[in-house]
């Protein structure tokens, strides 16, 4: 699907505030609500818009530890490993990467003990050969919205 300027503008408004209604966006764009709603539905059907959410300050909810874990696994089992990791509660992101490791996992925890248990849990997943855990000292920027 090729996005035109109108689609891009709708996406920009939603990135800025996912609570905006189609009507509010239509007013800002000086278009009909039906047109904006139709385009939003099309963007959802094409999986360009995959959901709507709020940005959360996880530290204010007690998630003071962010861990970035490198994982090396058996090459023919990487998809299964990554799928399993994706289903674990504290996991925020799973990346299939190039380089000396196969997968990067970004996780958040409230206590060191939770991180410790998590690392032990994933080390016991079949076909994971090695893990290297990094703990973020400070979060300088964490915002995956691109406009």
mmCIF file of N, CA and C in Angstrom:
data_model
loop_
_atom_site.group_PDB
_atom_site.id
_atom_site.type_symbol
_atom_site.label_atom_id
_atom_site.label_comp_id
_atom_site.label_asym_id
_atom_site.label_seq_id
_atom_site.Cartn_x
_atom_site.Cartn_y
_atom_site.Cartn_z
ATOM 1 N N UNK A 1 0.843 -1.188 0.000
ATOM 2 C CA UNK A 1 0.000 0.000 0.000
ATOM 3 C C UNK A 1 0.883 1.244 0.000
ATOM 4 N N UNK A 2 0.631 2.120 -0.908
ATOM 5 C CA UNK A 2 1.359 3.382 -0.974
ATOM 6 C C UNK A 2 0.585 4.432 -0.173
ATOM 7 N N UNK A 3 1.289 5.075 0.746
ATOM 8 C CA UNK A 3 0.663 6.106 1.566
ATOM 9 C C UNK A 3 0.752 7.455 0.878
ATOM 10 N N UNK A 4 -0.363 8.165 0.880
ATOM 11 C CA UNK A 4 -0.326 9.534 0.358
ATOM 12 C C UNK A 4 -0.170 10.498 1.545
ATOM 13 N N UNK A 5 -0.135 11.789 1.242
ATOM 14 C CA UNK A 5 0.076 12.793 2.290
ATOM 15 C C UNK A 5 -1.038 12.778 3.337
ATOM 16 N N UNK A 6 -2.261 12.494 2.905
ATOM 17 C CA UNK A 6 -3.386 12.455 3.846
ATOM 18 C C UNK A 6 -3.209 11.304 4.836
ATOM 19 N N UNK A 7 -2.846 10.124 4.338
ATOM 20 C CA UNK A 7 -2.601 8.987 5.232
ATOM 21 C C UNK A 7 -1.484 9.313 6.225
ATOM 22 N N UNK A 8 -0.418 9.897 5.724
ATOM 23 C CA UNK A 8 0.722 10.241 6.582
ATOM 24 C C UNK A 8 0.317 11.244 7.653
ATOM 25 N N UNK A 9 -0.526 12.189 7.285
ATOM 26 C CA UNK A 9 -0.966 13.202 8.250
ATOM 27 C C UNK A 9 -1.852 12.566 9.338
ATOM 28 N N UNK A 10 -2.721 11.659 8.940
ATOM 29 C CA UNK A 10 -3.560 10.938 9.912
ATOM 30 C C UNK A 10 -2.665 10.172 10.885
ATOM 31 N N UNK A 11 -1.676 9.475 10.340
ATOM 32 C CA UNK A 11 -0.745 8.719 11.190
ATOM 33 C C UNK A 11 -0.010 9.662 12.143
ATOM 34 N N UNK A 12 0.456 10.802 11.649
ATOM 35 C CA UNK A 12 1.150 11.773 12.504
ATOM 36 C C UNK A 12 0.267 12.240 13.659
ATOM 37 N N UNK A 13 -1.006 12.531 13.361
ATOM 38 C CA UNK A 13 -1.917 12.950 14.431
ATOM 39 C C UNK A 13 -2.085 11.844 15.470
ATOM 40 N N UNK A 14 -2.218 10.597 15.014
ATOM 41 C CA UNK A 14 -2.401 9.478 15.945
ATOM 42 C C UNK A 14 -1.136 9.193 16.756
ATOM 43 N N UNK A 15 0.022 9.372 16.131
ATOM 44 C CA UNK A 15 1.276 9.206 16.875
ATOM 45 C C UNK A 15 1.358 10.255 17.974
ATOM 46 N N UNK A 16 0.946 11.459 17.666
ATOM 47 C CA UNK A 16 0.972 12.540 18.652
ATOM 48 C C UNK A 16 -0.007 12.336 19.788
ATOM 49 N N UNK A 17 -1.163 11.759 19.478
ATOM 50 C CA UNK A 17 -2.183 11.520 20.499
ATOM 51 C C UNK A 17 -3.132 10.427 20.008
ATOM 52 N N UNK A 18 -2.939 9.227 20.492
ATOM 53 C CA UNK A 18 -3.744 8.079 20.053
ATOM 54 C C UNK A 18 -5.207 8.186 20.498
ATOM 55 N N UNK A 19 -5.509 9.130 21.381
ATOM 56 C CA UNK A 19 -6.888 9.305 21.846
ATOM 57 C C UNK A 19 -7.743 10.127 20.894
ATOM 58 N N UNK A 20 -7.115 10.741 19.907
ATOM 59 C CA UNK A 20 -7.893 11.565 18.980
ATOM 60 C C UNK A 20 -8.916 10.713 18.240
ATOM 61 N N UNK A 21 -10.117 11.225 18.156
ATOM 62 C CA UNK A 21 -11.165 10.530 17.400
ATOM 63 C C UNK A 21 -11.039 10.884 15.922
ATOM 64 N N UNK A 22 -11.673 10.099 15.085
ATOM 65 C CA UNK A 22 -11.699 10.390 13.653
ATOM 66 C C UNK A 22 -12.303 11.783 13.428
ATOM 67 N N UNK A 23 -13.287 12.123 14.216
ATOM 68 C CA UNK A 23 -13.932 13.442 14.086
ATOM 69 C C UNK A 23 -12.946 14.563 14.395
ATOM 70 N N UNK A 24 -12.172 14.400 15.466
ATOM 71 C CA UNK A 24 -11.200 15.429 15.834
ATOM 72 C C UNK A 24 -10.120 15.581 14.751
ATOM 73 N N UNK A 25 -9.675 14.460 14.220
ATOM 74 C CA UNK A 25 -8.669 14.504 13.156
ATOM 75 C C UNK A 25 -9.263 15.164 11.918
ATOM 76 N N UNK A 26 -10.496 14.811 11.597
ATOM 77 C CA UNK A 26 -11.165 15.397 10.429
ATOM 78 C C UNK A 26 -11.263 16.911 10.553
ATOM 79 N N UNK A 27 -11.592 17.389 11.742
ATOM 80 C CA UNK A 27 -11.679 18.829 11.955
ATOM 81 C C UNK A 27 -10.319 19.499 11.738
ATOM 82 N N UNK A 28 -9.261 18.883 12.259
ATOM 83 C CA UNK A 28 -7.915 19.442 12.102
ATOM 84 C C UNK A 28 -7.486 19.455 10.640
ATOM 85 N N UNK A 29 -7.929 18.440 9.882
ATOM 86 C CA UNK A 29 -7.519 18.303 8.484
ATOM 87 C C UNK A 29 -8.510 18.937 7.513
ATOM 88 N N UNK A 30 -9.589 19.444 8.062
ATOM 89 C CA UNK A 30 -10.658 20.039 7.253
ATOM 90 C C UNK A 30 -11.168 19.045 6.208
ATOM 91 N N UNK A 31 -11.487 17.856 6.698
ATOM 92 C CA UNK A 31 -12.025 16.774 5.863
ATOM 93 C C UNK A 31 -13.270 16.227 6.538
ATOM 94 N N UNK A 32 -13.974 15.350 5.848
ATOM 95 C CA UNK A 32 -15.138 14.731 6.465
ATOM 96 C C UNK A 32 -14.686 13.617 7.414
ATOM 97 N N UNK A 33 -15.471 13.424 8.452
ATOM 98 C CA UNK A 33 -15.189 12.357 9.416
ATOM 99 C C UNK A 33 -15.226 10.993 8.730
ATOM 100 N N UNK A 34 -16.148 10.796 7.821
ATOM 101 C CA UNK A 34 -16.283 9.523 7.104
ATOM 102 C C UNK A 34 -15.003 9.211 6.316
ATOM 103 N N UNK A 35 -14.443 10.220 5.673
ATOM 104 C CA UNK A 35 -13.214 10.027 4.898
ATOM 105 C C UNK A 35 -12.062 9.620 5.816
ATOM 106 N N UNK A 36 -11.889 10.319 6.927
ATOM 107 C CA UNK A 36 -10.809 10.001 7.874
ATOM 108 C C UNK A 36 -11.021 8.608 8.452
ATOM 109 N N UNK A 37 -12.247 8.307 8.859
ATOM 110 C CA UNK A 37 -12.545 6.994 9.419
ATOM 111 C C UNK A 37 -12.269 5.888 8.402
ATOM 112 N N UNK A 38 -12.643 6.110 7.163
ATOM 113 C CA UNK A 38 -12.402 5.147 6.096
ATOM 114 C C UNK A 38 -10.906 4.905 5.908
ATOM 115 N N UNK A 39 -10.138 5.966 5.911
ATOM 116 C CA UNK A 39 -8.690 5.829 5.748
ATOM 117 C C UNK A 39 -8.065 5.128 6.946
ATOM 118 N N UNK A 40 -8.536 5.434 8.155
ATOM 119 C CA UNK A 40 -8.023 4.758 9.344
ATOM 120 C C UNK A 40 -8.303 3.260 9.270
ATOM 121 N N UNK A 41 -9.498 2.893 8.847
ATOM 122 C CA UNK A 41 -9.865 1.477 8.700
ATOM 123 C C UNK A 41 -8.966 0.790 7.674
ATOM 124 N N UNK A 42 -8.671 1.506 6.575
ATOM 125 C CA UNK A 42 -7.790 0.963 5.540
ATOM 126 C C UNK A 42 -6.378 0.755 6.098
ATOM 127 N N UNK A 43 -5.886 1.725 6.868
ATOM 128 C CA UNK A 43 -4.560 1.616 7.487
ATOM 129 C C UNK A 43 -4.509 0.461 8.488
ATOM 130 N N UNK A 44 -5.598 0.235 9.194
ATOM 131 C CA UNK A 44 -5.685 -0.905 10.116
ATOM 132 C C UNK A 44 -5.717 -2.222 9.343
ATOM 133 N N UNK A 45 -6.508 -2.278 8.275
ATOM 134 C CA UNK A 45 -6.619 -3.502 7.472
ATOM 135 C C UNK A 45 -5.271 -3.882 6.853
ATOM 136 N N UNK A 46 -4.480 -2.872 6.489
ATOM 137 C CA UNK A 46 -3.158 -3.103 5.895
ATOM 138 C C UNK A 46 -2.087 -3.344 6.967
ATOM 139 N N UNK A 47 -2.497 -3.325 8.230
ATOM 140 C CA UNK A 47 -1.591 -3.538 9.371
ATOM 141 C C UNK A 47 -0.515 -2.460 9.482
ATOM 142 N N UNK A 48 -0.811 -1.277 8.950
ATOM 143 C CA UNK A 48 0.073 -0.137 9.157
ATOM 144 C C UNK A 48 -0.192 0.423 10.548
ATOM 145 N N UNK A 49 -1.462 0.536 10.903
ATOM 146 C CA UNK A 49 -1.856 0.828 12.286
ATOM 147 C C UNK A 49 -2.198 -0.528 12.908
ATOM 148 N N UNK A 50 -1.424 -0.894 13.932
ATOM 149 C CA UNK A 50 -1.629 -2.210 14.554
ATOM 150 C C UNK A 50 -2.288 -2.119 15.920
ATOM 151 N N UNK A 51 -2.518 -0.900 16.389
ATOM 152 C CA UNK A 51 -3.176 -0.737 17.676
ATOM 153 C C UNK A 51 -3.041 0.703 18.136
ATOM 154 N N UNK A 52 -3.669 1.000 19.252
ATOM 155 C CA UNK A 52 -3.641 2.338 19.830
ATOM 156 C C UNK A 52 -3.257 2.181 21.297
ATOM 157 N N UNK A 53 -2.330 3.030 21.764
ATOM 158 C CA UNK A 53 -1.911 2.870 23.151
ATOM 159 C C UNK A 53 -1.456 4.189 23.746
ATOM 160 N N UNK A 54 -1.279 4.167 25.050
ATOM 161 C CA UNK A 54 -0.764 5.323 25.780
ATOM 162 C C UNK A 54 0.724 5.130 26.015
ATOM 163 N N UNK A 55 1.462 6.223 26.075
ATOM 164 C CA UNK A 55 2.876 6.155 26.443
ATOM 165 C C UNK A 55 2.953 6.169 27.963
ATOM 166 N N UNK A 56 3.681 5.219 28.504
ATOM 167 C CA UNK A 56 3.739 5.035 29.951
ATOM 168 C C UNK A 56 5.159 5.287 30.458
ATOM 169 N N UNK A 57 5.289 5.975 31.564
ATOM 170 C CA UNK A 57 6.577 6.107 32.243
ATOM 171 C C UNK A 57 6.702 4.905 33.171
ATOM 172 N N UNK A 58 7.389 3.875 32.704
ATOM 173 C CA UNK A 58 7.471 2.623 33.459
ATOM 174 C C UNK A 58 8.157 2.792 34.810
ATOM 175 N N UNK A 59 9.097 3.720 34.901
ATOM 176 C CA UNK A 59 9.772 3.936 36.182
ATOM 177 C C UNK A 59 8.787 4.410 37.249
ATOM 178 N N UNK A 60 7.796 5.210 36.862
ATOM 179 C CA UNK A 60 6.796 5.679 37.826
ATOM 180 C C UNK A 60 5.890 4.546 38.276
ATOM 181 N N UNK A 61 5.873 3.449 37.528
ATOM 182 C CA UNK A 61 5.116 2.259 37.924
ATOM 183 C C UNK A 61 6.002 1.253 38.669
ATOM 184 N N UNK A 62 7.256 1.649 38.931
ATOM 185 C CA UNK A 62 8.151 0.795 39.704
ATOM 186 C C UNK A 62 9.106 -0.056 38.877
ATOM 187 N N UNK A 63 9.055 0.052 37.561
ATOM 188 C CA UNK A 63 9.967 -0.715 36.712
ATOM 189 C C UNK A 63 11.260 0.072 36.542
ATOM 190 N N UNK A 64 12.122 -0.015 37.562
ATOM 191 C CA UNK A 64 13.347 0.774 37.596
ATOM 192 C C UNK A 64 14.503 0.143 36.825
ATOM 193 N N UNK A 65 14.395 -1.135 36.510
ATOM 194 C CA UNK A 65 15.478 -1.833 35.811
ATOM 195 C C UNK A 65 15.100 -2.126 34.370
ATOM 196 N N UNK A 66 15.939 -1.674 33.455
ATOM 197 C CA UNK A 66 15.794 -2.040 32.051
ATOM 198 C C UNK A 66 16.999 -2.895 31.696
ATOM 199 N N UNK A 67 16.733 -4.071 31.157
ATOM 200 C CA UNK A 67 17.808 -4.979 30.755
ATOM 201 C C UNK A 67 17.755 -5.196 29.256
ATOM 202 N N UNK A 68 18.926 -5.229 28.665
ATOM 203 C CA UNK A 68 19.076 -5.569 27.257
ATOM 204 C C UNK A 68 19.876 -6.862 27.248
ATOM 205 N N UNK A 69 19.263 -7.908 26.727
ATOM 206 C CA UNK A 69 19.884 -9.226 26.797
ATOM 207 C C UNK A 69 20.189 -9.724 25.393
ATOM 208 N N UNK A 70 21.466 -10.054 25.182
ATOM 209 C CA UNK A 70 21.891 -10.661 23.922
ATOM 210 C C UNK A 70 21.732 -12.167 24.058
ATOM 211 N N UNK A 71 21.227 -12.799 23.023
ATOM 212 C CA UNK A 71 21.006 -14.241 23.072
ATOM 213 C C UNK A 71 21.609 -14.897 21.839
ATOM 214 N N UNK A 72 22.335 -15.975 22.086
ATOM 215 C CA UNK A 72 22.844 -16.822 21.013
ATOM 216 C C UNK A 72 22.086 -18.141 21.113
ATOM 217 N N UNK A 73 21.520 -18.558 20.000
ATOM 218 C CA UNK A 73 20.759 -19.801 19.986
ATOM 219 C C UNK A 73 21.130 -20.661 18.806
ATOM 220 N N UNK A 74 20.638 -21.869 18.823
ATOM 221 C CA UNK A 74 20.862 -22.760 17.683
ATOM 222 C C UNK A 74 20.139 -22.182 16.483
ATOM 223 N N UNK A 75 20.866 -22.071 15.377
ATOM 224 C CA UNK A 75 20.366 -21.360 14.196
ATOM 225 C C UNK A 75 19.028 -21.866 13.684
ATOM 226 N N UNK A 76 18.810 -23.172 13.699
ATOM 227 C CA UNK A 76 17.557 -23.703 13.151
ATOM 228 C C UNK A 76 16.396 -23.585 14.131
ATOM 229 N N UNK A 77 16.646 -23.071 15.333
ATOM 230 C CA UNK A 77 15.605 -22.937 16.355
ATOM 231 C C UNK A 77 15.335 -21.494 16.749
ATOM 232 N N UNK A 78 15.947 -20.543 16.047
ATOM 233 C CA UNK A 78 15.825 -19.134 16.436
ATOM 234 C C UNK A 78 14.385 -18.644 16.446
ATOM 235 N N UNK A 79 13.614 -19.007 15.422
ATOM 236 C CA UNK A 79 12.226 -18.538 15.359
ATOM 237 C C UNK A 79 11.446 -19.010 16.583
ATOM 238 N N UNK A 80 11.605 -20.270 16.960
ATOM 239 C CA UNK A 80 10.895 -20.806 18.137
ATOM 240 C C UNK A 80 11.363 -20.119 19.416
ATOM 241 N N UNK A 81 12.661 -19.870 19.521
ATOM 242 C CA UNK A 81 13.202 -19.179 20.698
ATOM 243 C C UNK A 81 12.604 -17.772 20.790
ATOM 244 N N UNK A 82 12.624 -17.048 19.687
ATOM 245 C CA UNK A 82 12.121 -15.678 19.677
ATOM 246 C C UNK A 82 10.621 -15.630 19.958
ATOM 247 N N UNK A 83 9.898 -16.595 19.442
ATOM 248 C CA UNK A 83 8.455 -16.667 19.700
ATOM 249 C C UNK A 83 8.193 -16.896 21.188
ATOM 250 N N UNK A 84 8.965 -17.791 21.792
ATOM 251 C CA UNK A 84 8.799 -18.067 23.229
ATOM 252 C C UNK A 84 9.139 -16.819 24.056
ATOM 253 N N UNK A 85 10.235 -16.162 23.713
ATOM 254 C CA UNK A 85 10.633 -14.946 24.436
ATOM 255 C C UNK A 85 9.569 -13.857 24.329
ATOM 256 N N UNK A 86 8.943 -13.749 23.168
ATOM 257 C CA UNK A 86 7.923 -12.728 22.935
ATOM 258 C C UNK A 86 6.721 -12.875 23.859
ATOM 259 N N UNK A 87 6.477 -14.073 24.343
ATOM 260 C CA UNK A 87 5.321 -14.322 25.195
ATOM 261 C C UNK A 87 5.572 -14.142 26.679
ATOM 262 N N UNK A 88 6.797 -13.794 27.069
ATOM 263 C CA UNK A 88 7.131 -13.639 28.488
ATOM 264 C C UNK A 88 6.762 -12.228 28.948
ATOM 265 N N UNK A 89 6.176 -12.139 30.120
ATOM 266 C CA UNK A 89 5.552 -10.911 30.625
ATOM 267 C C UNK A 89 6.439 -9.672 30.610
ATOM 268 N N UNK A 90 7.650 -9.736 31.085
ATOM 269 C CA UNK A 90 8.481 -8.545 31.230
ATOM 270 C C UNK A 90 9.170 -8.109 29.933
ATOM 271 N N UNK A 91 8.982 -8.862 28.877
ATOM 272 C CA UNK A 91 9.653 -8.572 27.612
ATOM 273 C C UNK A 91 8.910 -7.462 26.861
ATOM 274 N N UNK A 92 9.642 -6.396 26.536
ATOM 275 C CA UNK A 92 9.075 -5.267 25.790
ATOM 276 C C UNK A 92 9.368 -5.374 24.301
ATOM 277 N N UNK A 93 10.512 -5.956 23.941
ATOM 278 C CA UNK A 93 10.901 -6.030 22.534
ATOM 279 C C UNK A 93 11.807 -7.235 22.309
ATOM 280 N N UNK A 94 11.650 -7.841 21.144
ATOM 281 C CA UNK A 94 12.520 -8.938 20.714
ATOM 282 C C UNK A 94 12.966 -8.607 19.296
ATOM 283 N N UNK A 95 14.279 -8.563 19.100
ATOM 284 C CA UNK A 95 14.831 -8.224 17.789
ATOM 285 C C UNK A 95 15.689 -9.376 17.269
ATOM 286 N N UNK A 96 15.460 -9.769 16.037
ATOM 287 C CA UNK A 96 16.295 -10.720 15.311
ATOM 288 C C UNK A 96 17.373 -9.869 14.640
ATOM 289 N N UNK A 97 18.636 -10.080 15.004
ATOM 290 C CA UNK A 97 19.679 -9.146 14.573
ATOM 291 C C UNK A 97 20.824 -9.842 13.840
ATOM 292 N N UNK A 98 21.677 -9.022 13.260
ATOM 293 C CA UNK A 98 22.916 -9.510 12.665
ATOM 294 C C UNK A 98 24.037 -9.322 13.678
ATOM 295 N N UNK A 99 25.159 -9.967 13.432
ATOM 296 C CA UNK A 99 26.307 -9.801 14.318
ATOM 297 C C UNK A 99 26.633 -11.077 15.058
ATOM 298 N N UNK A 100 27.338 -10.931 16.161
ATOM 299 C CA UNK A 100 27.803 -12.099 16.909
ATOM 300 C C UNK A 100 26.722 -12.743 17.760
ATOM 301 N N UNK A 101 25.647 -12.012 18.012
ATOM 302 C CA UNK A 101 24.505 -12.610 18.706
ATOM 303 C C UNK A 101 23.340 -12.680 17.724
ATOM 304 N N UNK A 102 22.347 -13.474 18.072
ATOM 305 C CA UNK A 102 21.221 -13.702 17.168
ATOM 306 C C UNK A 102 20.009 -12.851 17.488
ATOM 307 N N UNK A 103 19.812 -12.585 18.777
ATOM 308 C CA UNK A 103 18.586 -11.948 19.245
ATOM 309 C C UNK A 103 18.926 -10.957 20.337
ATOM 310 N N UNK A 104 18.220 -9.836 20.336
ATOM 311 C CA UNK A 104 18.285 -8.868 21.436
ATOM 312 C C UNK A 104 16.894 -8.810 22.059
ATOM 313 N N UNK A 105 16.853 -8.869 23.385
ATOM 314 C CA UNK A 105 15.595 -8.777 24.118
ATOM 315 C C UNK A 105 15.690 -7.580 25.064
ATOM 316 N N UNK A 106 14.681 -6.728 25.049
ATOM 317 C CA UNK A 106 14.612 -5.590 25.965
ATOM 318 C C UNK A 106 13.511 -5.896 26.968
ATOM 319 N N UNK A 107 13.858 -5.817 28.255
ATOM 320 C CA UNK A 107 12.924 -6.182 29.323
ATOM 321 C C UNK A 107 12.935 -5.118 30.412
ATOM 322 N N UNK A 108 11.872 -5.103 31.211
ATOM 323 C CA UNK A 108 11.778 -4.179 32.338
ATOM 324 C C UNK A 108 11.401 -4.960 33.595
ATOM 325 N N UNK A 109 12.009 -4.550 34.720
ATOM 326 C CA UNK A 109 11.794 -5.251 35.984
ATOM 327 C C UNK A 109 11.690 -4.256 37.132
ATOM 328 N N UNK A 110 10.999 -4.689 38.190
ATOM 329 C CA UNK A 110 10.865 -3.855 39.381
ATOM 330 C C UNK A 110 12.012 -4.085 40.360
ATOM 331 N N UNK A 111 12.539 -5.321 40.391
ATOM 332 C CA UNK A 111 13.589 -5.668 41.353
ATOM 333 C C UNK A 111 14.681 -6.483 40.677
ATOM 334 N N UNK A 112 15.882 -6.414 41.265
ATOM 335 C CA UNK A 112 17.002 -7.227 40.753
ATOM 336 C C UNK A 112 16.666 -8.704 40.789
ATOM 337 N N UNK A 113 15.942 -9.127 41.808
ATOM 338 C CA UNK A 113 15.579 -10.533 41.935
ATOM 339 C C UNK A 113 14.747 -11.000 40.735
ATOM 340 N N UNK A 114 13.837 -10.152 40.257
ATOM 341 C CA UNK A 114 13.037 -10.489 39.072
ATOM 342 C C UNK A 114 13.939 -10.661 37.852
ATOM 343 N N UNK A 115 14.900 -9.758 37.688
ATOM 344 C CA UNK A 115 15.841 -9.855 36.574
ATOM 345 C C UNK A 115 16.656 -11.138 36.679
ATOM 346 N N UNK A 116 17.142 -11.424 37.863
ATOM 347 C CA UNK A 116 17.924 -12.641 38.091
ATOM 348 C C UNK A 116 17.123 -13.888 37.731
ATOM 349 N N UNK A 117 15.885 -13.950 38.198
ATOM 350 C CA UNK A 117 15.030 -15.110 37.887
ATOM 351 C C UNK A 117 14.744 -15.205 36.390
ATOM 352 N N UNK A 118 14.556 -14.057 35.751
ATOM 353 C CA UNK A 118 14.284 -14.029 34.327
ATOM 354 C C UNK A 118 15.468 -14.582 33.537
ATOM 355 N N UNK A 119 16.668 -14.119 33.869
ATOM 356 C CA UNK A 119 17.864 -14.585 33.158
ATOM 357 C C UNK A 119 18.026 -16.097 33.332
ATOM 358 N N UNK A 120 17.769 -16.580 34.521
ATOM 359 C CA UNK A 120 17.851 -18.038 34.765
ATOM 360 C C UNK A 120 16.769 -18.782 33.980
ATOM 361 N N UNK A 121 15.585 -18.192 33.914
ATOM 362 C CA UNK A 121 14.486 -18.807 33.172
ATOM 363 C C UNK A 121 14.805 -18.914 31.683
ATOM 364 N N UNK A 122 15.300 -17.833 31.100
ATOM 365 C CA UNK A 122 15.569 -17.896 29.663
ATOM 366 C C UNK A 122 16.790 -18.761 29.354
ATOM 367 N N UNK A 123 17.729 -18.831 30.280
ATOM 368 C CA UNK A 123 18.900 -19.697 30.066
ATOM 369 C C UNK A 123 18.491 -21.166 30.000
ATOM 370 N N UNK A 124 17.339 -21.493 30.592
ATOM 371 C CA UNK A 124 16.874 -22.884 30.584
ATOM 372 C C UNK A 124 16.000 -23.213 29.375
ATOM 373 N N UNK A 125 15.712 -22.213 28.530
ATOM 374 C CA UNK A 125 14.925 -22.469 27.326
ATOM 375 C C UNK A 125 15.766 -23.342 26.395
ATOM 376 N N UNK A 126 15.195 -24.431 25.902
ATOM 377 C CA UNK A 126 15.961 -25.297 25.002
ATOM 378 C C UNK A 126 16.504 -24.539 23.792
ATOM 379 N N UNK A 127 17.721 -24.862 23.436
ATOM 380 C CA UNK A 127 18.416 -24.348 22.254
ATOM 381 C C UNK A 127 19.001 -22.954 22.426
ATOM 382 N N UNK A 128 18.875 -22.360 23.627
ATOM 383 C CA UNK A 128 19.609 -21.122 23.896
ATOM 384 C C UNK A 128 20.983 -21.536 24.378
ATOM 385 N N UNK A 129 22.007 -21.059 23.669
ATOM 386 C CA UNK A 129 23.372 -21.462 23.965
ATOM 387 C C UNK A 129 24.083 -20.503 24.915
ATOM 388 N N UNK A 130 23.742 -19.190 24.838
ATOM 389 C CA UNK A 130 24.439 -18.216 25.664
ATOM 390 C C UNK A 130 23.601 -16.946 25.779
ATOM 391 N N UNK A 131 23.736 -16.265 26.907
ATOM 392 C CA UNK A 131 23.103 -14.956 27.087
ATOM 393 C C UNK A 131 24.128 -13.980 27.654
ATOM 394 N N UNK A 132 23.995 -12.737 27.281
ATOM 395 C CA UNK A 132 24.812 -11.656 27.843
ATOM 396 C C UNK A 132 23.834 -10.561 28.249
ATOM 397 N N UNK A 133 23.819 -10.228 29.526
ATOM 398 C CA UNK A 133 22.847 -9.272 30.049
ATOM 399 C C UNK A 133 23.503 -7.929 30.323
ATOM 400 N N UNK A 134 22.872 -6.878 29.827
ATOM 401 C CA UNK A 134 23.304 -5.506 30.086
ATOM 402 C C UNK A 134 22.182 -4.825 30.858
ATOM 403 N N UNK A 135 22.547 -4.033 31.858
ATOM 404 C CA UNK A 135 21.553 -3.277 32.620
ATOM 405 C C UNK A 135 21.737 -1.799 32.299
ATOM 406 N N UNK A 136 20.655 -1.138 31.910
ATOM 407 C CA UNK A 136 20.711 0.291 31.605
ATOM 408 C C UNK A 136 20.868 1.076 32.903
ATOM 409 N N UNK A 137 21.830 1.969 32.928
ATOM 410 C CA UNK A 137 22.038 2.801 34.108
ATOM 411 C C UNK A 137 21.054 3.964 34.141
ATOM 412 N N UNK A 138 20.793 4.551 32.985
ATOM 413 C CA UNK A 138 19.865 5.664 32.858
ATOM 414 C C UNK A 138 19.147 5.557 31.523
ATOM 415 N N UNK A 139 17.914 6.013 31.495
ATOM 416 C CA UNK A 139 17.171 6.079 30.246
ATOM 417 C C UNK A 139 17.258 7.507 29.744
ATOM 418 N N UNK A 140 18.011 7.707 28.695
ATOM 419 C CA UNK A 140 18.195 9.042 28.127
ATOM 420 C C UNK A 140 17.021 9.355 27.191
ATOM 421 N N UNK A 141 16.640 8.372 26.386
ATOM 422 C CA UNK A 141 15.481 8.528 25.500
ATOM 423 C C UNK A 141 14.881 7.158 25.282
ATOM 424 N N UNK A 142 13.557 7.108 25.339
ATOM 425 C CA UNK A 142 12.832 5.874 25.040
ATOM 426 C C UNK A 142 11.494 6.267 24.422
ATOM 427 N N UNK A 143 11.476 6.320 23.110
ATOM 428 C CA UNK A 143 10.289 6.743 22.395
ATOM 429 C C UNK A 143 10.362 6.157 20.991
ATOM 430 N N UNK A 144 9.510 5.205 20.695
ATOM 431 C CA UNK A 144 9.551 4.514 19.421
ATOM 432 C C UNK A 144 8.657 5.163 18.372
ATOM 433 N N UNK A 145 8.108 6.319 18.682
ATOM 434 C CA UNK A 145 7.257 7.009 17.711
ATOM 435 C C UNK A 145 8.139 7.714 16.702
ATOM 436 N N UNK A 146 7.889 7.435 15.430
ATOM 437 C CA UNK A 146 8.591 8.120 14.350
ATOM 438 C C UNK A 146 7.574 8.918 13.553
ATOM 439 N N UNK A 147 7.938 10.104 13.180
ATOM 440 C CA UNK A 147 7.026 10.894 12.353
ATOM 441 C C UNK A 147 7.743 11.393 11.125
#
